[in-house]
């Protein structure tokens, strides 16, 4: 296989007034690409007489660097700073002196409404305003046709004490104390056999068991159904 023929050229650098002789074609193209040779430099085949400008020689003009027409070589623009997303030694932005208080206000309002609602419910449950039950016999001079039953709390180990005061439509009236539950219900039966009343009013101490008060109400309900009593009302109080 034959070796390809190599071409050699003489190169004349116009700026340095320097001539390089017998330079291979590949070296000339490398110098052009590296910028060591310019289009205005001269070249000629080795051992010839006439010089040619490199950018006029088709074999080398394609290797001559060209200036991009869209780029600018103005010094002022070349020296402009380039903005980047970070900078060495740049201090972070200081936090705002006044924090946003709107979220804190919203949370405070929600908590305030929550506590107001819970405290209102607790107050309604624990502090129901009801008339107090008096241990003393109720005077019925201004409340005719009413049968009053007072149930007093003695202690946790002793049964409740009952007292009664009444005045019927027929004019029968009276008062009695120191009864138990059975005697109290018998007395109610005897009173209503003599005459009807408009209302039976039960005043019970708050410390009494709810079941006891409920049982008394259930026992008295039959008199309302029979028409001997128009209304049955139960009241809770603190007094004995």
Short mmCIF file of C-alpha atoms in Angstrom, two decimals:
data_model
loop_
_atom_site.label_atom_id
_atom_site.label_comp_id
_atom_site.label_asym_id
_atom_site.label_seq_id
_atom_site.Cartn_x
_atom_site.Cartn_y
_atom_site.Cartn_z
CA UNK A 1 0.00 0.00 0.00
CA UNK A 2 1.47 3.34 -1.10
CA UNK A 3 2.02 6.17 1.36
CA UNK A 4 -0.13 9.29 0.62
CA UNK A 5 1.82 12.22 -0.72
CA UNK A 6 2.44 15.02 1.73
CA UNK A 7 2.31 18.69 0.81
CA UNK A 8 4.61 21.24 2.35
CA UNK A 9 4.23 25.02 2.50
CA UNK A 10 6.16 28.10 3.49
CA UNK A 11 4.32 30.29 5.99
CA UNK A 12 4.95 34.03 6.41
CA UNK A 13 3.65 35.66 9.59
CA UNK A 14 2.90 39.23 8.62
CA UNK A 15 2.98 40.61 12.18
CA UNK A 16 6.26 39.08 13.28
CA UNK A 17 7.90 39.13 9.86
CA UNK A 18 8.76 35.47 10.38
CA UNK A 19 8.91 32.77 7.71
CA UNK A 20 8.54 29.03 8.43
CA UNK A 21 9.63 26.73 5.62
CA UNK A 22 8.53 23.22 4.69
CA UNK A 23 5.52 23.14 7.05
CA UNK A 24 3.21 20.15 6.45
CA UNK A 25 -0.36 20.79 5.41
CA UNK A 26 -1.75 19.25 8.63
CA UNK A 27 0.41 21.54 10.78
CA UNK A 28 -0.78 24.62 8.87
CA UNK A 29 -4.45 23.69 9.44
CA UNK A 30 -3.76 23.08 13.14
CA UNK A 31 -2.11 26.50 13.46
CA UNK A 32 -5.13 28.12 11.83
CA UNK A 33 -7.55 26.41 14.19
CA UNK A 34 -5.38 27.35 17.18
CA UNK A 35 -5.25 30.99 16.10
CA UNK A 36 -1.50 31.03 15.54
CA UNK A 37 -2.13 31.92 11.89
CA UNK A 38 -4.54 34.60 10.66
CA UNK A 39 -6.28 35.12 7.38
CA UNK A 40 -3.98 38.01 6.54
CA UNK A 41 -0.81 35.90 6.84
CA UNK A 42 0.83 34.63 3.62
CA UNK A 43 1.46 31.14 2.37
CA UNK A 44 2.97 29.46 -0.67
CA UNK A 45 3.87 25.95 -1.76
CA UNK A 46 7.39 25.02 -0.74
CA UNK A 47 10.12 26.08 -3.16
CA UNK A 48 7.78 28.42 -5.10
CA UNK A 49 8.09 32.19 -5.49
CA UNK A 50 4.60 33.78 -5.24
CA UNK A 51 2.95 34.39 -1.87
CA UNK A 52 -0.85 34.20 -1.27
CA UNK A 53 -3.07 35.43 1.57
CA UNK A 54 -4.28 32.42 3.54
CA UNK A 55 -7.97 33.42 3.56
CA UNK A 56 -7.81 33.60 -0.26
CA UNK A 57 -6.56 30.03 -0.63
CA UNK A 58 -9.54 27.61 -0.80
CA UNK A 59 -7.52 24.79 0.81
CA UNK A 60 -7.04 26.86 3.98
CA UNK A 61 -9.84 29.46 4.03
CA UNK A 62 -12.22 27.00 5.69
CA UNK A 63 -9.87 26.74 8.70
CA UNK A 64 -9.58 30.50 9.24
CA UNK A 65 -11.53 31.51 12.42
CA UNK A 66 -14.54 33.70 11.67
CA UNK A 67 -16.05 36.32 13.97
CA UNK A 68 -19.66 35.55 14.92
CA UNK A 69 -21.73 38.48 13.58
CA UNK A 70 -24.24 38.04 16.44
CA UNK A 71 -21.61 38.53 19.14
CA UNK A 72 -20.23 41.84 20.29
CA UNK A 73 -16.61 42.51 21.10
CA UNK A 74 -17.21 45.87 22.71
CA UNK A 75 -15.11 46.21 25.79
CA UNK A 76 -17.86 47.87 27.85
CA UNK A 77 -20.26 44.99 27.33
CA UNK A 78 -17.57 42.40 27.85
CA UNK A 79 -16.79 43.90 31.26
CA UNK A 80 -20.40 43.88 32.46
CA UNK A 81 -20.89 41.67 35.53
CA UNK A 82 -22.63 38.35 35.05
CA UNK A 83 -25.51 37.73 37.43
CA UNK A 84 -25.61 34.33 39.05
CA UNK A 85 -27.85 32.72 41.59
CA UNK A 86 -25.29 33.00 44.36
CA UNK A 87 -22.38 35.13 45.45
CA UNK A 88 -19.46 34.30 47.72
CA UNK A 89 -19.68 35.97 51.09
CA UNK A 90 -23.17 37.30 50.44
CA UNK A 91 -25.12 37.80 53.65
CA UNK A 92 -28.59 36.27 53.78
CA UNK A 93 -31.48 38.63 53.72
CA UNK A 94 -32.39 39.85 57.17
CA UNK A 95 -35.63 38.58 58.56
CA UNK A 96 -38.51 40.97 58.70
CA UNK A 97 -38.50 43.02 61.85
CA UNK A 98 -42.30 42.66 62.25
CA UNK A 99 -43.53 39.04 61.98
CA UNK A 100 -46.89 38.28 60.40
CA UNK A 101 -49.39 38.27 63.26
CA UNK A 102 -52.47 37.21 61.27
CA UNK A 103 -52.01 33.42 61.79
CA UNK A 104 -51.45 33.96 65.51
CA UNK A 105 -54.60 36.06 65.77
CA UNK A 106 -56.62 33.40 63.93
CA UNK A 107 -55.43 30.66 66.30
CA UNK A 108 -56.15 32.85 69.33
CA UNK A 109 -59.70 33.50 68.17
CA UNK A 110 -60.36 29.79 67.59
CA UNK A 111 -59.06 28.93 71.08
CA UNK A 112 -61.11 31.74 72.62
CA UNK A 113 -64.32 30.49 71.00
CA UNK A 114 -63.52 26.92 72.07
CA UNK A 115 -62.99 27.86 75.73
CA UNK A 116 -66.08 30.06 75.76
CA UNK A 117 -68.23 27.20 74.48
CA UNK A 118 -66.82 24.61 76.88
CA UNK A 119 -67.11 26.92 79.88
CA UNK A 120 -70.70 27.79 78.95
CA UNK A 121 -71.67 24.11 78.76
CA UNK A 122 -69.98 23.37 82.08
CA UNK A 123 -71.73 26.31 83.70
CA UNK A 124 -75.12 25.17 82.43
CA UNK A 125 -74.58 21.62 83.67
CA UNK A 126 -73.17 22.42 87.10
CA UNK A 127 -74.92 25.68 87.99
CA UNK A 128 -78.57 25.33 87.02
CA UNK A 129 -80.50 28.04 88.78
CA UNK A 130 -83.42 26.30 90.53
CA UNK A 131 -85.57 27.30 93.48
CA UNK A 132 -84.21 26.10 96.80
CA UNK A 133 -86.15 23.57 98.87
CA UNK A 134 -86.98 24.84 102.33
CA UNK A 135 -87.16 22.45 105.26
CA UNK A 136 -89.86 24.50 106.89
CA UNK A 137 -93.52 23.88 106.15
CA UNK A 138 -94.75 25.98 103.25
CA UNK A 139 -97.55 28.40 104.10
CA UNK A 140 -100.37 28.01 101.62
CA UNK A 141 -102.45 31.02 102.50
CA UNK A 142 -101.53 32.61 99.16
CA UNK A 143 -101.36 29.30 97.22
CA UNK A 144 -104.68 27.48 97.57
CA UNK A 145 -105.37 24.03 96.10
CA UNK A 146 -101.69 22.99 96.16
CA UNK A 147 -100.20 19.85 97.71
CA UNK A 148 -96.55 20.47 98.61
CA UNK A 149 -94.13 17.65 99.39
CA UNK A 150 -90.67 18.43 100.77
CA UNK A 151 -87.96 15.77 100.63
CA UNK A 152 -84.97 16.55 102.87
CA UNK A 153 -81.47 15.03 102.74
CA UNK A 154 -80.34 13.78 106.17
CA UNK A 155 -77.10 11.90 105.41
CA UNK A 156 -75.73 9.28 103.07
CA UNK A 157 -76.55 6.51 105.55
CA UNK A 158 -80.03 7.71 106.60
CA UNK A 159 -83.20 7.74 104.51
CA UNK A 160 -84.69 11.00 103.33
CA UNK A 161 -87.30 12.76 105.48
CA UNK A 162 -90.65 13.85 103.99
CA UNK A 163 -92.94 16.68 104.98
CA UNK A 164 -96.27 17.77 103.51
CA UNK A 165 -98.53 20.79 103.38
CA UNK A 166 -101.81 20.88 101.47
CA UNK A 167 -105.12 22.57 100.77
CA UNK A 168 -107.70 20.88 98.55
CA UNK A 169 -110.55 22.30 96.46
CA UNK A 170 -113.01 21.09 99.07
CA UNK A 171 -111.28 23.19 101.73
CA UNK A 172 -109.39 20.40 103.50
CA UNK A 173 -105.94 21.53 104.59
CA UNK A 174 -103.13 20.51 106.92
CA UNK A 175 -99.43 19.87 107.41
CA UNK A 176 -97.35 16.96 108.61
CA UNK A 177 -93.62 16.25 109.08
CA UNK A 178 -91.24 13.36 109.73
CA UNK A 179 -92.69 10.93 107.18
CA UNK A 180 -90.90 8.25 105.20
CA UNK A 181 -91.60 7.51 101.57
CA UNK A 182 -94.32 4.90 102.17
CA UNK A 183 -96.18 7.05 104.69
CA UNK A 184 -95.90 10.06 102.42
CA UNK A 185 -97.55 8.24 99.52
CA UNK A 186 -100.32 6.95 101.81
CA UNK A 187 -100.93 10.47 103.02
CA UNK A 188 -101.17 11.73 99.41
CA UNK A 189 -103.76 9.02 98.69
CA UNK A 190 -105.81 10.01 101.72
CA UNK A 191 -105.70 13.73 100.89
CA UNK A 192 -106.78 13.28 97.29
CA UNK A 193 -109.66 11.02 98.36
CA UNK A 194 -111.09 14.05 100.21
CA UNK A 195 -110.67 16.51 97.35
CA UNK A 196 -108.72 17.37 94.21
CA UNK A 197 -105.84 19.85 93.97
CA UNK A 198 -104.58 21.93 91.05
CA UNK A 199 -100.93 21.09 91.59
CA UNK A 200 -98.58 18.75 93.40
CA UNK A 201 -95.26 20.48 94.01
CA UNK A 202 -92.26 18.33 95.03
CA UNK A 203 -89.26 20.22 96.47
CA UNK A 204 -86.25 17.88 96.79
CA UNK A 205 -82.72 18.48 98.08
CA UNK A 206 -80.03 18.46 95.37
CA UNK A 207 -77.96 15.83 97.20
CA UNK A 208 -80.69 13.20 96.93
CA UNK A 209 -80.37 10.38 94.43
CA UNK A 210 -82.05 11.05 91.12
CA UNK A 211 -83.70 7.63 91.18
CA UNK A 212 -85.59 8.49 94.38
CA UNK A 213 -87.00 11.69 92.86
CA UNK A 214 -87.89 9.84 89.67
CA UNK A 215 -89.79 7.15 91.63
CA UNK A 216 -91.83 9.75 93.52
CA UNK A 217 -92.76 11.42 90.25
CA UNK A 218 -93.84 8.10 88.74
CA UNK A 219 -96.02 7.33 91.79
CA UNK A 220 -97.71 10.74 91.62
CA UNK A 221 -98.31 10.57 87.84
CA UNK A 222 -101.29 8.24 88.28
CA UNK A 223 -103.19 10.98 90.11
CA UNK A 224 -102.71 13.37 87.21
CA UNK A 225 -103.95 10.72 84.78
CA UNK A 226 -107.04 10.14 86.94
CA UNK A 227 -107.84 13.87 86.95
CA UNK A 228 -107.31 14.48 90.66
CA UNK A 229 -104.24 16.64 89.91
CA UNK A 230 -103.76 19.00 86.98
CA UNK A 231 -100.01 19.57 87.26
CA UNK A 232 -97.03 17.88 88.91
CA UNK A 233 -93.85 19.95 89.28
CA UNK A 234 -90.45 18.98 90.79
CA UNK A 235 -87.90 21.45 92.10
CA UNK A 236 -84.29 20.94 93.30
CA UNK A 237 -82.57 23.02 95.96
CA UNK A 238 -79.70 23.13 98.47
CA UNK A 239 -81.51 23.76 101.73
CA UNK A 240 -82.52 20.97 104.06
#
